[in-house]
CSV table of C-alpha atoms and ligand atoms in Angstrom, one decimal:
chain,number,residue,atom,x,y,z
A,1,MET,CA,-8.4,-0.6,-17.3
A,2,SER,CA,-5.2,0.6,-16.5
A,3,ARG,CA,-2.6,-2.6,-16.3
A,4,ILE,CA,0.7,-2.0,-16.1
A,5,ASP,CA,2.2,-3.2,-19.6
A,6,ARG,CA,5.9,-4.7,-18.6
A,7,ARG,CA,7.2,-3.5,-21.9
A,8,GLN,CA,6.6,0.3,-20.6
A,9,CYS,CA,8.4,-0.6,-17.2
A,10,LEU,CA,11.4,-1.4,-19.2
A,11,GLY,CA,13.4,2.2,-18.3
A,12,VAL,CA,16.3,0.1,-18.4
A,13,PHE,CA,17.4,-2.9,-19.4
A,14,ALA,CA,18.2,-6.3,-17.4
A,15,ALA,CA,22.0,-6.4,-16.8
A,16,GLY,CA,24.0,-8.1,-19.0
A,17,ALA,CA,21.1,-8.5,-21.2
A,18,GLY,CA,23.5,-6.9,-24.3
A,19,MET,CA,20.9,-4.5,-25.8
A,20,VAL,CA,22.1,-3.9,-29.4
A,21,ALA,CA,21.7,-0.1,-30.5
A,22,GLY,CA,18.3,0.2,-32.9
A,23,GLY,CA,17.0,-3.3,-31.3
A,24,GLY,CA,13.6,-2.0,-31.1
A,25,ALA,CA,10.3,-3.5,-30.2
A,26,LEU,CA,11.4,-6.8,-30.6
A,27,SER,CA,14.3,-6.7,-28.4
A,28,ARG,CA,12.3,-4.6,-25.7
A,29,LEU,CA,9.6,-7.7,-25.6
A,30,ALA,CA,12.5,-10.3,-25.4
A,31,PHE,CA,13.9,-8.5,-22.7
A,32,ALA,CA,10.6,-7.9,-21.1
A,33,ALA,CA,10.6,-11.8,-20.5
A,34,ASP,CA,13.7,-11.2,-17.9
A,35,GLY,CA,11.4,-9.0,-15.3
A,36,ILE,CA,10.4,-5.8,-14.7
A,37,VAL,CA,12.9,-2.9,-14.1
A,38,PRO,CA,10.9,0.0,-12.6
A,39,ASP,CA,11.5,3.1,-14.4
A,40,GLU,CA,11.6,7.0,-13.6
A,41,LYS,CA,7.7,7.0,-13.6
A,42,SER,CA,7.2,4.2,-11.3
A,43,VAL,CA,7.0,4.4,-7.3
A,44,LEU,CA,7.4,1.7,-4.6
A,45,LEU,CA,4.1,2.5,-2.4
A,46,VAL,CA,5.0,1.1,1.1
A,47,ILE,CA,2.0,0.9,3.2
A,48,ASP,CA,1.8,1.0,6.9
A,49,VAL,CA,4.6,-1.3,7.9
A,50,GLN,CA,4.5,-0.1,11.4
A,51,ASN,CA,4.8,-1.8,14.7
A,52,CYS,CA,1.2,-2.1,15.6
A,53,PHE,CA,0.7,-4.3,12.8
A,54,LEU,CA,3.7,-6.7,13.6
A,55,PRO,CA,3.6,-9.9,15.5
A,56,GLY,CA,3.4,-8.4,19.0
A,57,GLY,CA,1.6,-5.3,18.0
A,58,SER,CA,-1.6,-4.1,19.0
A,59,LEU,CA,-3.5,-5.0,15.7
A,60,ALA,CA,-0.7,-7.7,14.7
A,61,VAL,CA,-1.0,-8.8,11.1
A,62,ASN,CA,0.3,-12.8,10.8
A,63,ASP,CA,3.6,-13.0,9.4
A,64,GLY,CA,3.7,-9.3,9.2
A,65,ASP,CA,7.4,-9.1,9.6
A,66,ALA,CA,8.3,-11.7,6.9
A,67,ILE,CA,7.2,-8.9,4.2
A,68,ILE,CA,10.2,-6.5,5.6
A,69,PRO,CA,13.4,-8.1,4.1
A,70,VAL,CA,11.2,-8.7,0.8
A,71,ILE,CA,10.4,-4.9,0.8
A,72,ASN,CA,13.9,-3.9,1.6
A,73,GLU,CA,15.2,-5.9,-1.6
A,74,LEU,CA,12.4,-4.2,-3.8
A,75,ALA,CA,13.2,-0.8,-2.6
A,76,LYS,CA,16.8,-1.1,-3.9
A,77,LYS,CA,15.2,-1.6,-7.6
A,78,PHE,CA,13.2,1.8,-7.3
A,79,GLU,CA,14.6,5.1,-7.5
A,80,ASN,CA,11.2,6.3,-6.2
A,81,VAL,CA,9.6,5.0,-3.0
A,82,VAL,CA,6.9,6.7,-0.8
A,83,MET,CA,6.0,5.2,2.6
A,84,THR,CA,2.5,5.6,4.4
A,85,GLN,CA,1.6,5.8,8.2
A,86,ASP,CA,-1.5,4.9,9.9
A,87,TRP,CA,-1.7,7.4,12.1
A,88,HIS,CA,-4.8,8.1,14.7
A,89,THR,CA,-5.9,10.3,17.1
A,90,PRO,CA,-6.0,9.3,20.7
A,91,GLY,CA,-9.5,7.9,21.3
A,92,HIS,CA,-10.2,7.5,17.1
A,93,ILE,CA,-13.5,6.6,15.9
A,94,SER,CA,-12.2,3.5,14.4
A,95,PHE,CA,-11.2,2.3,18.2
A,96,ALA,CA,-13.7,-0.4,19.7
A,97,SER,CA,-12.5,1.4,22.8
A,98,SER,CA,-14.3,4.5,21.9
A,99,HIS,CA,-17.6,3.1,21.5
A,100,LYS,CA,-19.5,1.6,24.9
A,101,GLY,CA,-20.5,-2.2,24.8
A,102,LYS,CA,-18.4,-2.7,21.7
A,103,ASN,CA,-15.6,-5.0,20.8
A,104,PRO,CA,-12.8,-5.3,18.6
A,105,PHE,CA,-13.6,-6.4,15.0
A,106,ASP,CA,-17.4,-5.7,15.8
A,107,THR,CA,-18.9,-3.6,13.0
A,108,ILE,CA,-20.8,-0.1,13.4
A,109,GLU,CA,-22.9,2.5,11.1
A,110,LEU,CA,-21.2,5.8,10.9
A,111,PRO,CA,-22.4,8.5,8.7
A,112,TYR,CA,-19.7,7.3,5.8
A,113,GLY,CA,-20.8,3.8,5.9
A,114,THR,CA,-19.9,0.6,7.7
A,115,GLN,CA,-17.0,0.7,10.0
A,116,VAL,CA,-15.1,-2.4,11.5
A,117,LEU,CA,-13.8,-1.6,15.3
A,118,TRP,CA,-10.1,-2.1,15.8
A,119,PRO,CA,-8.1,-2.3,19.2
A,120,ASP,CA,-6.3,0.9,19.7
A,121,HIS,CA,-3.5,0.8,17.3
A,122,CYS,CA,-1.1,3.3,15.5
A,123,VAL,CA,-1.8,6.5,17.9
A,124,MET,CA,0.2,9.3,16.9
A,125,GLY,CA,3.6,10.0,18.0
A,126,THR,CA,3.6,6.4,20.0
A,127,GLU,CA,6.0,4.0,19.5
A,128,SER,CA,3.4,1.4,18.2
A,129,ALA,CA,3.1,3.9,15.2
A,130,GLU,CA,6.7,4.3,14.3
A,131,LEU,CA,8.0,2.6,10.9
A,132,ALA,CA,9.4,-1.1,11.5
A,133,GLU,CA,13.0,-0.8,12.7
A,134,GLY,CA,14.0,-3.4,10.2
A,135,LEU,CA,12.8,-1.5,7.2
A,136,ASP,CA,15.8,-0.1,5.4
A,137,ILE,CA,14.8,2.4,2.7
A,138,PRO,CA,17.0,5.3,3.1
A,139,HIS,CA,16.3,6.8,-0.1
A,140,ALA,CA,12.4,6.9,0.6
A,141,GLN,CA,11.2,10.4,-0.6
A,142,LEU,CA,7.9,11.2,1.1
A,143,ILE,CA,6.3,9.5,4.5
A,144,ILE,CA,2.5,10.3,4.2
A,145,ARG,CA,0.2,9.8,7.4
A,146,LYS,CA,-3.6,9.0,7.2
A,147,GLY,CA,-6.3,8.6,9.5
A,148,TYR,CA,-5.5,11.4,11.9
A,149,HIS,CA,-9.0,13.2,11.7
A,150,SER,CA,-10.7,11.7,14.9
A,151,GLN,CA,-14.1,11.1,13.2
A,152,VAL,CA,-13.1,9.7,10.0
A,153,ASP,CA,-10.9,6.4,9.4
A,154,SER,CA,-8.6,6.2,6.3
A,155,TYR,CA,-7.6,2.7,5.1
A,156,SER,CA,-6.6,4.5,1.9
A,157,THR,CA,-3.7,6.5,1.3
A,158,PHE,CA,-5.4,8.7,-1.1
A,159,LEU,CA,-9.0,9.2,0.2
A,160,GLU,CA,-10.5,9.0,3.7
A,161,ALA,CA,-13.4,6.8,4.3
A,162,ASP,CA,-15.9,9.5,3.9
A,163,LYS,CA,-14.9,9.4,0.3
A,164,ALA,CA,-14.2,13.1,0.0
A,165,THR,CA,-11.4,14.1,2.2
A,166,ARG,CA,-8.4,13.8,0.0
A,167,THR,CA,-4.9,13.1,1.5
A,168,GLY,CA,-3.0,15.1,-1.0
A,169,LEU,CA,-1.0,12.0,-2.3
A,170,THR,CA,-2.7,12.3,-5.8
A,171,GLY,CA,-1.4,15.8,-6.4
A,172,TYR,CA,2.4,14.9,-5.1
A,173,LEU,CA,2.3,12.1,-7.5
A,174,ALA,CA,1.1,14.0,-10.2
A,175,GLU,CA,3.4,17.0,-9.5
A,176,ARG,CA,6.5,14.6,-9.7
A,177,GLY,CA,4.9,12.8,-12.9
A,178,LEU,CA,4.9,9.4,-11.3
A,179,GLU,CA,2.2,7.2,-12.6
A,180,ARG,CA,2.9,3.6,-11.9
A,181,ILE,CA,2.2,2.6,-8.5
A,182,TYR,CA,3.5,-0.7,-7.0
A,183,ALA,CA,2.0,-1.4,-3.7
A,184,CYS,CA,2.9,-3.3,-0.8
A,185,GLY,CA,2.8,-3.6,2.9
A,186,LEU,CA,0.1,-4.4,5.4
A,187,ALA,CA,-2.8,-5.3,5.4
A,188,THR,CA,-3.7,-6.6,2.1
A,189,ASP,CA,-7.1,-6.7,2.7
A,190,PHE,CA,-7.5,-3.1,4.1
A,191,CYS,CA,-5.0,-0.3,3.7
A,192,VAL,CA,-3.2,-1.9,0.6
A,193,SER,CA,-6.4,-2.7,-1.2
A,194,TRP,CA,-8.3,0.3,-0.7
A,195,SER,CA,-5.2,2.4,-1.7
A,196,ALA,CA,-4.5,0.5,-4.7
A,197,ILE,CA,-8.2,0.8,-5.8
A,198,ASP,CA,-8.4,4.2,-5.4
A,199,ALA,CA,-5.0,4.9,-7.3
A,200,ALA,CA,-6.7,2.9,-10.0
A,201,SER,CA,-9.6,5.1,-10.1
A,202,ALA,CA,-7.6,8.1,-10.1
A,203,GLY,CA,-6.2,7.0,-13.3
A,204,LEU,CA,-2.9,5.7,-12.4
A,205,GLU,CA,-1.5,2.0,-13.4
A,206,VAL,CA,-1.4,0.0,-10.5
A,207,ALA,CA,-0.1,-3.4,-9.2
A,208,VAL,CA,0.2,-4.9,-5.9
A,209,ILE,CA,3.2,-7.1,-5.1
A,210,GLU,CA,1.6,-10.3,-3.2
A,211,ASP,CA,4.5,-11.6,-1.4
A,212,ALA,CA,5.4,-8.2,0.0
A,213,CYS,CA,2.2,-7.8,1.5
A,214,ARG,CA,0.3,-9.8,4.3
A,215,GLY,CA,-3.6,-9.6,5.4
A,216,ILE,CA,-5.8,-9.4,8.5
A,217,ASP,CA,-8.3,-11.7,6.8
A,218,ILE,CA,-11.7,-11.3,8.5
A,219,ASP,CA,-14.1,-13.5,7.0
A,220,GLY,CA,-12.5,-14.0,3.5
A,221,SER,CA,-11.5,-10.6,3.3
A,222,VAL,CA,-7.9,-11.1,1.5
A,223,ASN,CA,-9.9,-13.3,-1.4
A,224,ALA,CA,-12.5,-10.8,-1.8
A,225,ALA,CA,-9.7,-7.7,-1.6
A,226,TRP,CA,-8.1,-9.6,-4.7
A,227,GLU,CA,-11.2,-10.1,-6.5
A,228,GLN,CA,-12.1,-6.4,-6.1
A,229,MET,CA,-8.6,-5.3,-7.2
A,230,ALA,CA,-8.6,-7.6,-10.0
A,231,LYS,CA,-12.0,-6.1,-11.4
A,232,ALA,CA,-10.2,-2.6,-11.0
A,233,GLY,CA,-7.7,-3.5,-13.4
A,234,ILE,CA,-4.9,-3.9,-10.8
A,235,GLU,CA,-2.0,-6.4,-11.7
A,236,ARG,CA,-1.1,-9.2,-9.1
A,237,LEU,CA,2.6,-9.6,-9.3
A,238,GLN,CA,5.4,-11.2,-7.1
A,239,SER,CA,8.8,-9.9,-6.0
A,240,THR,CA,10.4,-12.4,-8.2
A,241,ASP,CA,8.9,-10.5,-11.0
A,242,PHE,CA,11.4,-7.8,-11.0
A,243,VAL,CA,15.2,-7.8,-12.3
B,301,LIG,C1,-5.5,-0.8,8.7
B,301,LIG,C2,-7.0,-1.4,10.0
B,301,LIG,C3,-6.9,-0.4,10.6
B,301,LIG,C4,-4.4,-1.5,7.7
B,301,LIG,C5,-5.1,0.1,9.5
B,301,LIG,O1,-3.1,-0.9,7.7
B,301,LIG,O2,-4.4,-2.1,6.8
B,301,LIG,N1,-6.1,-1.9,9.0
B,301,LIG,N2,-6.2,0.5,10.4
B,302,LIG,ZN1,-6.1,2.2,11.5
């Protein structure tokens, strides 16, 4: 279990809270009620907020654009922000168009397990793969890409679907001393939940900010993802939980 302890998140106290010098544990607890203040070990992980996943995009997530202002506001509260891009080769193995007779949302068995087949989306270098124009996070420190191996998908921004190939993000976070992951973005039931669960498996403290995410929801997959995340000790937050 690696639940985020709100007391640990209080790197800074709420503005106007009037912390008395030497206030100690009781004061910290009292101020915790004001909300979470991300500290220098916290990072906002903004997952796949890209044109292809927005309304009108090739793999549009319902209401996906609604999270952009929420994420922009959240990002202002974080010193550390990392963003991700789904970044596929043309003819990627996860595309239905790469498999004769298959349609989007069919599944196939691949050497690494069951693969959902998707419409062509987020092809590297295309406009569809660009980050959403409305994102306003100039202080984001890293943009990490994933899904660029033609024969392996990667919902997770830590570990590809073969469960062996690493993206390098765990090492980056470790080198920078970033231990608390606050995940948001698209889609709740795929790239967000897979990333969150892999981060928890890597020993990081993980929370997912629900109203800063939207899901694709295939046969109840959003609810199933929240259940799996809860089992992995991942905290479920709202953007209003932050100061
Ligand atoms: C995603 C399906 C396929 C995601 C990416 O970002 O959640 N979903 N590729
Ligand atoms: Zn993809």
